[in-house]
Coordinates of N, CA and C and ligand atoms in Angstrom, one line a residue:
M2 N -2.9 -4.2 19.2 CA -4.0 -3.6 18.4 C -3.4 -2.5 17.5
K3 N -4.0 -2.5 16.2 CA -3.6 -1.4 15.3 C -4.5 -0.2 15.4
L4 N -3.9 0.9 15.5 CA -4.7 2.1 15.6 C -4.1 3.2 14.7
V5 N -5.0 3.9 13.9 CA -4.5 5.0 13.1 C -4.5 6.3 14.0
F6 N -3.4 7.0 14.0 CA -3.4 8.3 14.6 C -3.6 9.3 13.4
A7 N -4.7 10.0 13.4 CA -5.1 10.8 12.3 C -4.4 12.2 12.4
T8 N -3.1 12.2 12.1 CA -2.4 13.4 12.1 C -1.3 13.4 11.0
N9 N -1.0 14.6 10.5 CA 0.1 14.7 9.5 C 1.3 15.4 10.2
N10 N 1.2 15.6 11.5 CA 2.3 16.3 12.2 C 3.3 15.3 12.8
N11 N 4.5 15.2 12.2 CA 5.5 14.2 12.7 C 5.9 14.4 14.1
H12 N 5.9 15.7 14.6 CA 6.3 15.9 16.0 C 5.3 15.2 16.9
K13 N 4.0 15.4 16.6 CA 3.0 14.8 17.4 C 3.0 13.2 17.4
L14 N 3.2 12.8 16.1 CA 3.3 11.3 15.9 C 4.4 10.7 16.8
K15 N 5.6 11.4 16.7 CA 6.8 10.9 17.5 C 6.4 10.9 19.0
E16 N 5.9 12.0 19.4 CA 5.6 12.2 20.9 C 4.6 11.1 21.3
V17 N 3.5 10.9 20.5 CA 2.5 9.9 21.0 C 3.1 8.5 20.9
K18 N 3.9 8.2 19.9 CA 4.5 6.8 19.8 C 5.4 6.6 21.0
E19 N 6.1 7.6 21.5 CA 7.0 7.5 22.6 C 6.1 7.2 23.9
I20 N 5.0 8.0 24.0 CA 4.2 7.9 25.2 C 3.5 6.5 25.2
L21 N 3.0 6.0 24.0 CA 2.4 4.7 24.0 C 3.4 3.6 24.1
D22 N 4.7 3.9 24.0 CA 5.8 3.0 24.3 C 5.6 1.6 23.7
N23 N 5.2 1.6 22.4 CA 5.1 0.4 21.7 C 4.1 -0.6 22.2
Q24 N 3.2 -0.1 23.1 CA 2.1 -1.0 23.5 C 1.1 -1.3 22.4
F25 N 1.0 -0.3 21.5 CA 0.0 -0.4 20.4 C 0.8 -0.1 19.1
E26 N 0.3 -0.7 18.0 CA 0.9 -0.4 16.8 C 0.2 0.8 16.2
I27 N 0.9 1.9 16.2 CA 0.3 3.2 15.7 C 0.7 3.4 14.2
L28 N -0.4 3.5 13.4 CA -0.2 3.8 12.0 C -0.4 5.3 11.8
S29 N 0.3 5.8 10.8 CA 0.1 7.3 10.5 C -0.8 7.3 9.3
L30 N -1.2 8.5 8.9 CA -2.1 8.7 7.8 C -1.3 8.2 6.5
N31 N 0.0 8.5 6.5 CA 0.8 8.0 5.3 C 0.7 6.5 5.2
D32 N 0.8 5.8 6.4 CA 0.8 4.3 6.4 C -0.5 3.7 5.8
I33 N -1.6 4.5 5.9 CA -2.9 4.0 5.3 C -3.2 4.7 3.9
N34 N -2.1 5.4 3.4 CA -2.2 6.0 2.1 C -3.3 7.1 2.1
C35 N -3.4 7.8 3.2 CA -4.3 9.0 3.2 C -3.5 10.2 3.1
F36 N -3.6 10.9 2.0 CA -2.8 12.1 1.8 C -3.6 13.4 1.7
E37 N -4.9 13.2 2.0 CA -5.8 14.4 1.8 C -5.9 15.2 3.1
E38 N -6.4 16.4 2.9 CA -6.6 17.3 4.1 C -7.8 16.8 4.9
I39 N -7.6 16.7 6.2 CA -8.6 16.3 7.1 C -9.4 17.5 7.6
P40 N -10.8 17.5 7.4 CA -11.5 18.7 7.8 C -11.4 19.0 9.3
E41 N -11.4 20.3 9.6 CA -11.2 20.8 11.0 C -12.1 22.0 11.0
T42 N -13.4 21.9 11.0 CA -14.2 23.1 10.8 C -15.0 23.5 12.0
Q43 N -14.8 22.8 13.2 CA -15.6 23.0 14.3 C -15.1 24.2 15.2
N44 N -15.9 24.7 16.1 CA -15.4 25.9 16.9 C -15.0 25.5 18.3
T45 N -14.8 24.2 18.5 CA -14.2 23.8 19.8 C -13.1 22.7 19.6
I46 N -12.2 22.6 20.6 CA -11.1 21.6 20.5 C -11.7 20.2 20.4
A47 N -12.7 19.9 21.2 CA -13.3 18.6 21.2 C -14.0 18.3 19.9
G48 N -14.7 19.4 19.4 CA -15.4 19.2 18.1 C -14.5 18.9 17.0
N49 N -13.3 19.5 16.9 CA -12.4 19.3 15.9 C -11.8 17.9 16.0
A50 N -11.4 17.5 17.2 CA -10.8 16.1 17.4 C -11.9 15.1 16.9
S51 N -13.1 15.3 17.3 CA -14.2 14.3 16.9 C -14.4 14.3 15.4
E52 N -14.4 15.5 14.8 CA -14.6 15.6 13.3 C -13.5 14.8 12.6
K53 N -12.2 15.0 13.0 CA -11.1 14.4 12.4 C -11.2 12.8 12.5
A54 N -11.5 12.4 13.7 CA -11.5 10.9 13.9 C -12.7 10.3 13.1
H55 N -13.8 10.9 13.1 CA -15.0 10.4 12.4 C -14.7 10.4 10.9
F56 N -14.0 11.4 10.4 CA -13.7 11.4 9.0 C -12.8 10.2 8.6
I57 N -11.8 9.9 9.4 CA -11.0 8.7 9.1 C -11.7 7.4 9.2
F58 N -12.5 7.3 10.3 CA -13.2 6.1 10.6 C -14.2 5.8 9.5
N59 N -15.0 6.8 9.1 CA -16.0 6.6 8.1 C -15.4 6.3 6.7
K60 N -14.3 6.9 6.4 CA -13.7 6.6 5.1 C -12.9 5.3 5.0
Y61 N -12.2 5.0 6.1 CA -11.2 3.9 6.0 C -11.7 2.7 6.8
K62 N -12.8 2.9 7.6 CA -13.3 1.8 8.4 C -12.2 1.1 9.3
I63 N -11.4 2.0 9.9 CA -10.3 1.4 10.7 C -10.4 2.2 12.1
N64 N -10.1 1.4 13.1 CA -10.0 2.1 14.5 C -9.0 3.2 14.5
C65 N -9.3 4.3 15.1 CA -8.4 5.4 15.0 C -8.7 6.4 16.1
F66 N -7.7 7.3 16.2 CA -7.9 8.4 17.1 C -7.3 9.7 16.5
A67 N -7.9 10.8 16.9 CA -7.4 12.1 16.5 C -7.3 13.0 17.7
D68 N -6.4 14.0 17.6 CA -6.3 14.9 18.7 C -6.4 16.3 18.2
D69 N -6.8 17.2 19.1 CA -6.8 18.6 18.7 C -6.3 19.4 20.0
T70 N -5.5 20.4 19.8 CA -4.9 21.1 20.9 C -5.1 22.6 20.7
G71 N -5.3 23.3 21.8 CA -5.3 24.7 21.8 C -4.6 25.3 22.9
L72 N -3.9 26.5 22.7 CA -3.3 27.2 23.8 C -4.4 28.3 24.2
E73 N -4.7 28.3 25.5 CA -5.7 29.3 25.9 C -5.1 30.3 26.9
I74 N -5.1 31.5 26.5 CA -4.4 32.6 27.3 C -5.5 33.4 27.9
E75 N -5.4 33.5 29.3 CA -6.4 34.1 30.1 C -6.7 35.6 29.7
A76 N -5.6 36.4 29.5 CA -5.7 37.8 29.3 C -6.2 38.1 27.8
L77 N -6.2 37.0 27.0 CA -6.7 37.2 25.6 C -8.1 36.4 25.5
N78 N -8.8 36.3 26.6 CA -10.1 35.6 26.6 C -10.1 34.3 25.9
G79 N -9.0 33.5 26.2 CA -8.9 32.1 25.7 C -8.3 32.0 24.3
E80 N -7.9 33.1 23.7 CA -7.2 33.0 22.4 C -5.8 32.5 22.6
P81 N -5.2 31.9 21.7 CA -5.7 31.6 20.3 C -6.6 30.4 20.3
G82 N -6.7 29.5 21.3 CA -7.7 28.5 21.4 C -7.7 27.6 20.1
V83 N -8.9 27.5 19.6 CA -9.1 26.6 18.4 C -8.4 27.1 17.2
Y84 N -7.9 28.4 17.3 CA -7.2 29.0 16.1 C -5.7 28.9 16.3
S85 N -5.2 28.0 17.3 CA -3.8 28.0 17.6 C -2.8 27.8 16.5
A86 N -3.3 26.9 15.5 CA -2.4 26.6 14.4 C -2.2 27.8 13.4
R87 N -3.3 28.5 13.3 CA -3.3 29.6 12.3 C -3.5 31.0 12.9
Y88 N -3.0 31.2 14.1 CA -3.3 32.4 14.8 C -2.8 33.7 14.0
A89 N -1.7 33.6 13.4 CA -1.1 34.7 12.7 C -1.5 34.7 11.2
G90 N -2.5 33.9 10.9 CA -3.0 33.9 9.5 C -2.8 32.5 8.8
E91 N -3.5 32.3 7.7 CA -3.3 31.0 7.0 C -1.8 30.9 6.6
N92 N -1.3 29.7 6.6 CA 0.1 29.4 6.2 C 1.1 30.1 7.0
C93 N 0.8 30.5 8.2 CA 1.8 31.2 9.1 C 2.7 30.1 9.7
S94 N 3.9 30.5 10.2 CA 4.8 29.6 10.8 C 4.6 29.6 12.3
Y95 N 5.2 28.6 13.0 CA 5.2 28.6 14.4 C 5.7 29.9 15.0
E96 N 6.8 30.4 14.3 CA 7.4 31.6 14.8 C 6.5 32.8 14.7
D97 N 5.7 32.9 13.6 CA 4.7 34.0 13.4 C 3.7 34.0 14.6
N98 N 3.3 32.8 14.9 CA 2.3 32.6 16.0 C 2.9 33.1 17.3
V99 N 4.1 32.6 17.6 CA 4.8 33.0 18.8 C 4.9 34.5 19.0
Q100 N 5.4 35.1 17.9 CA 5.6 36.5 17.9 C 4.3 37.3 18.1
K101 N 3.2 36.8 17.5 CA 1.9 37.4 17.7 C 1.4 37.4 19.2
V102 N 1.7 36.2 19.8 CA 1.3 36.1 21.2 C 2.1 37.0 22.1
L103 N 3.5 37.1 21.8 CA 4.3 37.9 22.6 C 3.9 39.4 22.4
Q104 N 3.6 39.8 21.2 CA 3.2 41.1 20.9 C 1.9 41.5 21.7
K105 N 0.9 40.6 21.6 CA -0.4 40.8 22.2 C -0.3 40.9 23.7
L106 N 0.7 40.2 24.3 CA 0.9 40.2 25.8 C 1.9 41.2 26.2
K107 N 2.4 42.1 25.3 CA 3.3 43.1 25.7 C 2.7 44.0 26.8
D108 N 3.5 44.2 27.8 CA 3.0 45.0 29.0 C 1.8 44.4 29.7
Q109 N 1.5 43.2 29.5 CA 0.4 42.5 30.2 C 1.0 41.7 31.4
T110 N 0.4 42.0 32.6 CA 1.0 41.3 33.7 C 0.4 39.9 33.9
N111 N -0.9 39.7 33.6 CA -1.5 38.4 33.7 C -1.1 37.6 32.5
R112 N -0.2 36.6 32.7 CA 0.3 35.8 31.6 C -0.1 34.4 31.7
N113 N -1.2 34.1 32.5 CA -1.7 32.8 32.7 C -2.2 32.2 31.4
A114 N -1.8 30.9 31.2 CA -2.3 30.2 30.0 C -2.4 28.7 30.3
K115 N -3.1 28.0 29.5 CA -3.2 26.6 29.6 C -3.2 26.0 28.2
F116 N -2.6 24.8 28.1 CA -2.8 24.0 26.9 C -3.9 23.0 27.2
R117 N -4.8 22.8 26.2 CA -5.8 21.8 26.3 C -5.7 20.9 25.1
T118 N -5.7 19.6 25.3 CA -5.8 18.6 24.3 C -7.0 17.7 24.5
V119 N -7.7 17.5 23.4 CA -8.8 16.5 23.5 C -8.5 15.4 22.4
I120 N -8.6 14.1 22.8 CA -8.4 13.0 21.9 C -9.7 12.4 21.7
S121 N -10.1 12.1 20.5 CA -11.3 11.4 20.1 C -10.8 10.0 19.6
L122 N -11.3 9.0 20.3 CA -11.0 7.6 19.9 C -12.2 6.9 19.3
I123 N -12.1 6.3 18.2 CA -13.2 5.5 17.7 C -12.9 4.1 17.5
I124 N -13.5 3.2 18.3 CA -13.3 1.8 18.2 C -14.6 1.2 17.7
N125 N -14.5 0.5 16.6 CA -15.7 -0.2 16.1 C -17.0 0.8 16.1
G126 N -16.7 2.0 15.7 CA -17.8 3.0 15.6 C -18.2 3.7 16.8
K127 N -17.7 3.3 18.0 CA -18.0 4.0 19.2 C -17.0 5.0 19.7
E128 N -17.4 6.2 19.9 CA -16.4 7.3 20.3 C -16.3 7.4 21.8
S129 N -15.0 7.7 22.2 CA -14.7 8.1 23.6 C -13.8 9.3 23.5
L130 N -14.0 10.2 24.4 CA -13.2 11.5 24.4 C -12.3 11.5 25.7
F131 N -11.1 12.0 25.5 CA -10.1 12.1 26.6 C -9.5 13.5 26.6
E132 N -9.5 14.2 27.8 CA -9.0 15.6 27.8 C -7.7 15.7 28.7
G133 N -6.8 16.4 28.3 CA -5.6 16.7 29.1 C -5.4 18.2 29.1
I134 N -5.1 18.7 30.4 CA -4.9 20.2 30.5 C -3.6 20.4 31.3
I135 N -2.8 21.3 30.9 CA -1.6 21.8 31.7 C -1.7 23.3 31.9
N136 N -1.6 23.7 33.1 CA -1.6 25.2 33.4 C -0.2 25.7 33.4
G137 N -0.1 26.9 33.0 CA 1.3 27.5 33.0 C 1.2 29.0 32.7
S138 N 2.2 29.6 32.2 CA 2.2 31.0 31.9 C 3.1 31.2 30.6
I139 N 2.9 32.4 30.0 CA 3.6 32.8 28.8 C 4.8 33.6 29.3
T140 N 6.0 33.2 28.8 CA 7.2 33.9 29.2 C 7.3 35.3 28.4
E141 N 8.3 36.1 28.8 CA 8.4 37.4 28.2 C 9.2 37.2 26.8
N142 N 10.0 36.2 26.8 CA 10.9 35.9 25.6 C 10.9 34.4 25.3
K143 N 11.3 34.1 24.1 CA 11.4 32.7 23.7 C 12.6 32.1 24.5
R144 N 12.4 30.8 25.0 CA 13.5 30.1 25.6 C 13.5 28.7 25.2
G145 N 14.7 28.2 24.8 CA 14.8 26.8 24.5 C 14.7 26.5 23.0
K146 N 15.2 25.3 22.6 CA 15.3 24.9 21.2 C 14.5 23.7 20.8
D147 N 14.0 23.0 21.8 CA 13.3 21.7 21.5 C 11.8 22.0 21.3
G148 N 11.1 20.9 21.0 CA 9.7 21.0 20.9 C 9.2 21.7 19.6
F149 N 8.0 22.2 19.7 CA 7.4 22.8 18.5 C 6.4 23.8 18.9
G150 N 5.8 24.5 17.9 CA 4.7 25.4 18.2 C 5.0 26.5 19.3
Y151 N 4.2 26.5 20.3 CA 4.3 27.6 21.3 C 5.3 27.1 22.5
D152 N 5.9 26.0 22.3 CA 6.8 25.4 23.4 C 7.8 26.4 23.9
P153 N 8.5 27.2 23.1 CA 9.5 28.2 23.7 C 9.0 29.3 24.5
I154 N 7.6 29.5 24.5 CA 7.1 30.6 25.4 C 6.1 30.0 26.5
F155 N 6.1 28.7 26.6 CA 5.1 28.1 27.6 C 5.9 27.6 28.8
L156 N 5.7 28.2 29.9 CA 6.3 27.7 31.2 C 5.3 27.0 32.0
P157 N 5.4 25.7 32.2 CA 4.4 25.0 33.0 C 4.5 25.4 34.4
D158 N 3.4 25.4 35.1 CA 3.4 25.8 36.6 C 4.3 24.8 37.3
G159 N 5.1 25.4 38.2 CA 5.9 24.6 39.1 C 7.3 24.2 38.5
Y160 N 7.5 24.7 37.3 CA 8.8 24.5 36.6 C 9.5 25.8 36.2
N161 N 10.8 25.8 36.1 CA 11.5 27.0 35.7 C 12.1 26.9 34.3
K162 N 11.6 25.8 33.6 CA 12.0 25.6 32.2 C 10.8 25.6 31.3
T163 N 10.9 26.2 30.1 CA 9.8 26.2 29.2 C 9.7 24.8 28.6
F164 N 8.6 24.5 27.9 CA 8.5 23.2 27.2 C 9.6 23.0 26.2
A165 N 10.2 24.0 25.7 CA 11.3 23.9 24.7 C 12.6 23.7 25.4
E166 N 12.7 23.9 26.7 CA 13.9 23.6 27.4 C 13.9 22.3 28.1
L167 N 12.7 21.8 28.4 CA 12.6 20.5 29.1 C 12.9 19.3 28.1
P168 N 13.6 18.3 28.6 CA 13.8 17.1 27.8 C 12.4 16.5 27.4
Q169 N 12.4 15.9 26.2 CA 11.1 15.5 25.7 C 10.3 14.5 26.6
E170 N 11.1 13.6 27.3 CA 10.3 12.7 28.2 C 9.7 13.5 29.4
E171 N 10.4 14.5 29.8 CA 9.8 15.4 30.9 C 8.5 16.0 30.4
K172 N 8.6 16.6 29.2 CA 7.4 17.3 28.7 C 6.3 16.3 28.5
N173 N 6.6 15.1 28.0 CA 5.5 14.1 27.8 C 4.8 13.7 29.1
K174 N 5.6 13.7 30.2 CA 5.0 13.3 31.5 C 3.9 14.2 32.0
I175 N 4.1 15.5 31.7 CA 3.2 16.5 32.3 C 2.3 17.3 31.3
S176 N 2.6 17.0 30.0 CA 1.9 17.9 29.0 C 0.5 17.5 28.8
H177 N -0.3 18.5 28.3 CA -1.7 18.3 27.9 C -1.8 17.0 27.0
R178 N -1.0 16.8 26.0 CA -1.1 15.7 25.1 C -0.7 14.4 25.9
G179 N 0.3 14.5 26.7 CA 0.8 13.4 27.6 C -0.4 12.9 28.5
L180 N -1.0 13.9 29.1 CA -2.1 13.5 30.1 C -3.3 12.9 29.3
A181 N -3.7 13.5 28.2 CA -4.8 13.0 27.4 C -4.4 11.6 26.9
T182 N -3.2 11.4 26.5 CA -2.8 10.1 25.9 C -2.7 9.0 27.0
Q183 N -2.3 9.5 28.2 CA -2.3 8.5 29.3 C -3.8 8.0 29.6
K184 N -4.7 8.9 29.5 CA -6.1 8.5 29.7 C -6.6 7.6 28.6
L185 N -6.1 7.9 27.4 CA -6.4 7.0 26.3 C -5.8 5.6 26.5
I186 N -4.6 5.5 27.0 CA -3.9 4.2 27.2 C -4.7 3.5 28.3
N187 N -5.0 4.2 29.4 CA -5.7 3.5 30.5 C -7.0 2.9 30.0
F188 N -7.7 3.6 29.1 CA -9.0 3.1 28.5 C -8.7 1.9 27.6
L189 N -7.7 2.0 26.8 CA -7.4 0.9 25.8 C -7.1 -0.4 26.6
K190 N -6.4 -0.2 27.8 CA -6.1 -1.4 28.5 C -7.3 -2.1 29.1
T191 N -8.4 -1.4 29.2 CA -9.6 -2.0 29.7 C -10.4 -2.8 28.7
L192 N -10.0 -2.7 27.4 CA -10.8 -3.3 26.3 C -10.5 -4.8 26.3
Ligands
IMP2 P1 -3.2 20.8 16.8 O1 -4.6 21.2 16.5 O2 -3.1 19.7 17.8 O3 -2.4 20.5 15.6 O4 -2.5 22.0 17.5 C1 -2.8 23.3 17.0 C2 -1.6 24.2 17.3 O5 -1.3 24.3 18.7 C3 -0.2 23.7 16.6 O6 -0.1 24.1 15.3 C4 0.8 24.3 17.6 O7 1.1 25.6 17.2 C5 0.1 24.3 18.9 N1 0.5 23.1 19.7 C6 -0.2 21.9 19.8 N2 0.5 21.1 20.6 C7 1.5 21.8 21.1 C8 2.6 21.5 22.0 O8 2.7 20.4 22.6 N3 3.5 22.5 22.2 C9 3.4 23.7 21.6 N4 2.5 24.1 20.8 C10 1.5 23.1 20.5

């Protein structure tokens, strides 16, 4: 089955293609000649995932899915949450966001955090939502070179390596996106 993954993020595309393990033909936005900005105006992770998937389905009439992810830090009342991509401001880098989190958690003993991913899948106009959550904590300093985003400061519960230190396949097995994608696959298999 052909499915468009409504993302411009090559890291995520690579991760999801690895997780789906060639069971489905995943097309990127480039593959369908979609080069425009996808709206992301909702104030929840699920709302944004749904908005992105509906935008692509309505415009291109093709089965698709979109994901949205947020890092939710307990001591910051769930921040950066839906603002994870632009926490340190519009056009900020991953590094800017990481530094902002480390700064805000300076001297903070409660470093509990979770990543939440919601995937919205639209098949023939019908939407299904899949959620994946991984609990962990924010490290005092950056550790590791792999991954992207907040990976160097996220330590999953039960591990002594950050997401940026774990091999990609290990991260995929336990990550928010990995768990949500596994639910997506299980659902696709029932079709
Ligand atoms: P998005 O809405 O799925 O693009 O995710 C929003 C932001 O969350 C990204 O810009 C990253 O900073 C961060 N993020 C998403 N997934 C991950 C991940 O697997 N590891 C680290 N950071 C992530």
